Short mmCIF file of C-alpha atoms in Angstrom, two decimals:
data_model
loop_
_atom_site.label_atom_id
_atom_site.label_comp_id
_atom_site.label_asym_id
_atom_site.label_seq_id
_atom_site.Cartn_x
_atom_site.Cartn_y
_atom_site.Cartn_z
CA MET A 46 86.37 95.58 90.91
CA LYS A 47 88.53 95.70 94.03
CA GLU A 48 92.24 96.31 93.71
CA THR A 49 94.84 93.79 94.88
CA PHE A 50 97.89 96.03 94.60
CA ARG A 51 98.11 99.81 95.11
CA PHE A 52 100.89 101.54 93.16
CA GLY A 53 100.39 105.10 94.28
CA ARG A 54 98.59 108.21 93.04
CA ILE A 55 98.53 110.27 89.88
CA ALA A 56 97.00 113.76 90.21
CA GLY A 57 95.74 112.62 93.58
CA ILE A 58 93.93 109.58 92.09
CA PRO A 59 94.72 106.19 93.71
CA ILE A 60 96.04 103.74 91.10
CA GLY A 61 95.80 100.00 91.65
CA THR A 62 95.51 96.66 89.87
CA HIS A 63 93.56 93.49 90.39
CA TRP A 64 95.60 90.29 90.48
CA SER A 65 94.01 89.19 87.18
CA VAL A 66 96.22 91.72 85.35
CA LEU A 67 98.99 89.14 85.68
CA GLY A 68 96.84 86.78 83.64
CA MET A 69 96.50 89.41 80.93
CA VAL A 70 100.26 89.94 80.85
CA LEU A 71 100.91 86.19 80.60
CA ILE A 72 98.34 85.68 77.82
CA ILE A 73 99.64 88.61 75.75
CA SER A 74 103.29 87.69 76.33
CA GLY A 75 102.71 84.07 75.39
CA SER A 76 100.74 84.93 72.28
CA LEU A 77 103.42 87.34 71.10
CA ALA A 78 106.35 85.08 71.95
CA TRP A 79 104.90 81.86 70.52
CA THR A 80 103.06 83.02 67.41
CA THR A 81 102.87 86.72 66.50
CA LEU A 82 106.51 87.82 66.75
CA PRO A 83 108.04 84.63 65.24
CA TYR A 84 105.67 85.04 62.28
CA LEU A 85 106.30 88.77 61.79
CA VAL A 86 110.02 88.75 62.61
CA PRO A 87 111.43 85.24 62.01
CA GLY A 88 114.90 84.10 62.92
CA ARG A 89 115.24 85.57 66.43
CA SER A 90 115.94 83.61 69.59
CA THR A 91 113.20 82.33 71.90
CA THR A 92 114.63 84.52 74.66
CA ALA A 93 114.36 87.62 72.46
CA TYR A 94 110.74 86.83 71.64
CA TRP A 95 109.83 86.34 75.30
CA ILE A 96 111.62 89.45 76.56
CA THR A 97 109.95 91.50 73.84
CA GLY A 98 106.58 89.88 74.53
CA VAL A 99 106.69 90.67 78.24
CA LEU A 100 107.79 94.27 77.66
CA VAL A 101 105.06 94.83 75.08
CA ALA A 102 102.44 93.36 77.42
CA VAL A 103 103.53 95.71 80.21
CA VAL A 104 103.41 98.71 77.86
CA PHE A 105 99.92 97.66 76.77
CA VAL A 106 98.78 97.63 80.40
CA ALA A 107 100.27 101.12 80.71
CA SER A 108 98.23 102.21 77.70
CA LEU A 109 95.09 100.98 79.49
CA LEU A 110 96.08 103.21 82.39
CA VAL A 111 96.40 106.17 80.00
CA HIS A 112 92.88 105.41 78.74
CA GLU A 113 91.48 105.43 82.28
CA LEU A 114 93.45 108.51 83.29
CA ALA A 115 91.88 110.38 80.39
CA HIS A 116 88.46 109.60 81.85
CA ALA A 117 89.52 110.47 85.38
CA LEU A 118 91.33 113.72 84.62
CA THR A 119 88.43 114.92 82.49
CA ALA A 120 86.08 114.08 85.36
CA LEU A 121 88.20 116.18 87.72
CA ARG A 122 87.98 119.04 85.24
CA PHE A 123 84.20 118.89 85.63
CA ARG A 124 84.55 118.73 89.42
CA VAL A 125 83.55 115.08 89.68
CA PRO A 126 85.65 113.39 92.39
CA VAL A 127 87.47 110.20 91.38
CA GLN A 128 87.66 107.43 93.97
CA ARG A 129 90.23 105.27 92.21
CA ILE A 130 91.44 103.65 89.00
CA THR A 131 91.75 99.86 88.98
CA LEU A 132 93.19 97.79 86.12
CA TRP A 133 92.13 94.18 85.66
CA MET A 134 92.23 91.35 83.14
CA LEU A 135 89.58 92.78 80.80
CA GLY A 136 90.65 96.41 80.95
CA GLY A 137 90.23 99.07 83.59
CA VAL A 138 87.66 100.99 85.57
CA SER A 139 87.60 104.56 86.84
CA VAL A 140 85.21 104.92 89.78
CA LEU A 141 83.65 108.38 89.88
CA ASP A 142 81.71 109.93 92.75
CA GLY A 143 78.54 110.78 90.88
CA ASP A 144 77.74 112.58 87.63
CA PRO A 145 78.84 115.90 86.20
CA GLN A 146 76.18 118.58 86.28
CA THR A 147 75.49 118.52 82.54
CA PRO A 148 75.15 115.98 79.70
CA ARG A 149 78.02 117.77 77.97
CA GLY A 150 80.31 116.94 80.87
CA ALA A 151 79.16 113.31 80.81
CA PHE A 152 79.84 113.15 77.07
CA LEU A 153 83.35 114.58 77.35
CA ILE A 154 84.25 112.29 80.26
CA ALA A 155 83.06 109.25 78.32
CA ALA A 156 84.75 110.27 75.07
CA ALA A 157 88.10 111.08 76.69
CA GLY A 158 89.18 107.43 77.01
CA PRO A 159 88.64 106.42 73.37
CA ALA A 160 90.25 109.70 72.29
CA ALA A 161 93.36 108.85 74.31
CA SER A 162 93.52 105.35 72.81
CA LEU A 163 93.06 106.81 69.33
CA GLY A 164 95.92 109.22 70.00
CA LEU A 165 98.19 106.43 71.22
CA GLY A 166 97.31 104.34 68.18
CA GLY A 167 98.07 107.15 65.76
CA LEU A 168 101.34 107.95 67.54
CA GLY A 169 102.33 104.28 67.41
CA LEU A 170 101.64 103.96 63.69
CA GLY A 171 103.62 107.09 62.98
CA THR A 172 106.53 105.85 65.09
CA GLY A 173 106.41 102.49 63.33
CA LEU A 174 106.70 104.19 59.93
CA LEU A 175 109.65 106.28 61.13
CA LEU A 176 111.41 103.17 62.45
CA ARG A 177 110.90 101.43 59.14
CA ALA A 178 112.21 104.43 57.18
CA SER A 179 115.31 104.65 59.38
CA ASP A 180 116.08 100.93 59.04
CA HIS A 181 115.26 100.25 62.69
CA GLY A 182 112.72 97.57 61.88
CA GLY A 183 112.52 94.10 63.35
CA LEU A 184 111.19 93.40 66.81
CA LEU A 185 111.06 97.04 67.87
CA GLN A 186 109.08 98.19 64.86
CA MET A 187 106.64 95.26 64.98
CA SER A 188 106.12 95.76 68.71
CA VAL A 189 105.29 99.44 68.22
CA VAL A 190 102.92 98.66 65.36
CA TRP A 191 101.23 95.88 67.39
CA LEU A 192 100.66 98.28 70.28
CA ALA A 193 99.28 100.88 67.87
CA VAL A 194 96.81 98.42 66.34
CA MET A 195 95.70 97.21 69.76
CA ASN A 196 95.05 100.77 70.95
CA LEU A 197 93.05 101.53 67.82
CA ALA A 198 91.06 98.32 68.36
CA LEU A 199 90.52 99.34 71.98
CA CYS A 200 89.17 102.70 70.81
CA VAL A 201 86.75 101.11 68.33
CA PHE A 202 85.55 98.40 70.71
CA ASN A 203 84.93 100.85 73.54
CA LEU A 204 82.76 102.98 71.26
CA LEU A 205 80.15 100.21 70.92
CA PRO A 206 76.87 101.85 72.01
CA GLY A 207 76.05 100.15 75.29
CA VAL A 208 76.99 100.69 78.92
CA PRO A 209 79.38 99.99 80.58
CA LEU A 210 81.42 100.69 77.43
CA ASP A 211 82.41 104.26 76.65
CA GLY A 212 80.14 104.31 73.62
CA GLY A 213 77.27 103.43 75.93
CA ARG A 214 78.15 106.35 78.16
CA VAL A 215 78.26 108.63 75.12
CA LEU A 216 74.79 107.31 74.24
CA ARG A 217 73.64 107.92 77.82
CA ALA A 218 74.87 111.53 77.64
CA ALA A 219 72.93 112.05 74.40
CA LEU A 220 69.79 110.53 75.94
CA TRP A 221 70.26 112.62 79.06
CA HIS A 222 70.38 115.71 76.87
CA ARG A 223 67.20 114.57 75.11
CA TYR A 224 65.16 113.42 78.11
CA GLY A 225 66.58 115.72 80.75
CA ASP A 226 66.71 112.72 83.11
CA PRO A 227 70.04 110.93 83.71
CA ASP A 228 68.34 107.90 85.31
CA LYS A 229 66.03 107.37 82.34
CA ALA A 230 69.03 107.72 80.06
CA THR A 231 70.88 105.08 82.09
CA ALA A 232 67.94 102.67 81.86
CA VAL A 233 67.78 102.96 78.05
CA ALA A 234 71.56 102.75 77.60
CA SER A 235 71.65 99.67 79.84
CA VAL A 236 69.27 97.85 77.46
CA ALA A 237 71.65 98.69 74.64
CA GLY A 238 74.50 97.36 76.77
CA GLN A 239 72.72 94.05 77.30
CA ALA A 240 72.25 93.74 73.54
CA VAL A 241 75.91 94.55 72.85
CA GLY A 242 77.03 92.04 75.49
CA ALA A 243 74.83 89.35 73.96
CA LEU A 244 76.20 90.01 70.47
CA VAL A 245 79.81 89.89 71.69
CA ALA A 246 79.11 86.63 73.52
CA LEU A 247 77.48 85.16 70.41
CA GLY A 248 80.60 86.11 68.46
CA GLY A 249 82.61 84.17 71.02
CA VAL A 250 80.36 81.13 70.62
CA ALA A 251 80.77 81.32 66.84
CA GLU A 252 84.56 81.34 67.23
CA LEU A 253 84.44 78.38 69.59
CA ILE A 254 82.37 76.46 67.04
CA THR A 255 85.17 77.03 64.52
CA LYS A 256 87.63 75.79 67.19
CA ASP A 257 89.15 79.22 67.76
CA PRO A 258 90.10 79.46 71.48
CA GLY A 259 89.88 83.24 71.25
CA GLY A 260 86.15 82.74 71.50
CA LEU A 261 86.52 82.18 75.23
CA TRP A 262 87.81 85.73 75.60
CA LEU A 263 84.88 87.19 73.66
CA LEU A 264 82.45 85.05 75.64
CA ALA A 265 83.86 86.37 78.91
CA VAL A 266 83.83 89.99 77.70
CA GLY A 267 80.25 89.67 76.47
CA TYR A 268 79.13 88.21 79.78
CA VAL A 269 80.78 91.01 81.77
CA ILE A 270 79.24 93.70 79.55
CA ALA A 271 75.74 92.21 79.81
CA LEU A 272 76.05 91.71 83.57
CA ALA A 273 77.26 95.27 84.19
CA ALA A 274 74.55 96.70 81.93
CA THR A 275 71.87 94.73 83.77
CA THR A 276 73.15 95.93 87.14
CA GLU A 277 73.20 99.58 86.08
CA GLY A 278 69.72 99.26 84.65
CA ARG A 279 68.41 98.01 87.99
CA GLN A 280 70.11 100.87 89.81
CA ALA A 281 68.70 103.48 87.43
CA ARG A 282 65.72 104.11 89.77
CA HIS A 283 68.13 105.78 92.18
CA ARG A 284 71.19 107.77 91.23
CA PRO A 285 74.21 105.67 92.36
CA ALA A 286 76.84 107.18 94.65
CA SER A 287 79.62 105.95 92.33
CA THR A 288 79.52 105.56 88.56
CA PRO A 289 82.15 103.30 86.93
CA THR A 290 83.50 104.36 83.54
CA ASP A 291 85.29 101.72 81.40
#
C-alpha cells in the first residue's frame, strides 16, 4: 500500500496515509451523524451530530495509528528496521525490513498491535463510566464509548488466526517455534489466512442477502485478507525483504 500523503515521522518512522482514508472518515462520520448518534443521544442538532461524527472518525484513525505504532516500536526494540507506516481505508500497515531473529520476537511484534487496541478500548470504557458518573453524558460519553467498542472489536478481529492479520502472525510465530523454519511457518499461516478471508467474505455475502449494505465492507475485507495471504504463501519459498504487519 503506497502512501498518498506524508505527515512526518514518529521515533524516526515515516508516517503516511493513502487517499482512501478519506473514504473511511466519510463513511464513519456519516454513519454516526445519520444513525448512531441520533439514536443514542436524541434531540441534538444536525450540525452537532456531524461535528461529533467527524471528530470521532478522526480519533478512530488516530487509534489505528497507535495500533500500528505498537507493532513498529516493538519491532525496533528487536532491531528490525521499519520502513514506514501507512494508513488506508481498511486499517493500516507497518512495513518491516525482515524478521526478528527469534520466534519470540515475531510473537511480541505481532501481539503488540492488538494489545494496544485492547488498552485503548479498556481506557475508553473506563472514561465513559467516569463521564456518566459525573453527569457529563450525552454526545461526549457516547463518542468515547463508541471508540472504546470499536477498538475492542479491532483487537478481536485482528486476532483471527490467519495472515495478514495479527492473529495469523502470532500463529506464524508459534509455527516458526515448532518447525524452526520461518518460511514453512509462513506457508502454513497463509493457508489459514485464505480460509479466514473466505469466511469473512461469506459473512459479507450473507449480510448482502439479508439486504444489509454492511456486507459490502465484509466482502472487501475478506477479499483483501485472502489476496494478501495467497501472496505471502507464494513468497514463502524465499524470505521477503519486507514483511507487512497489519
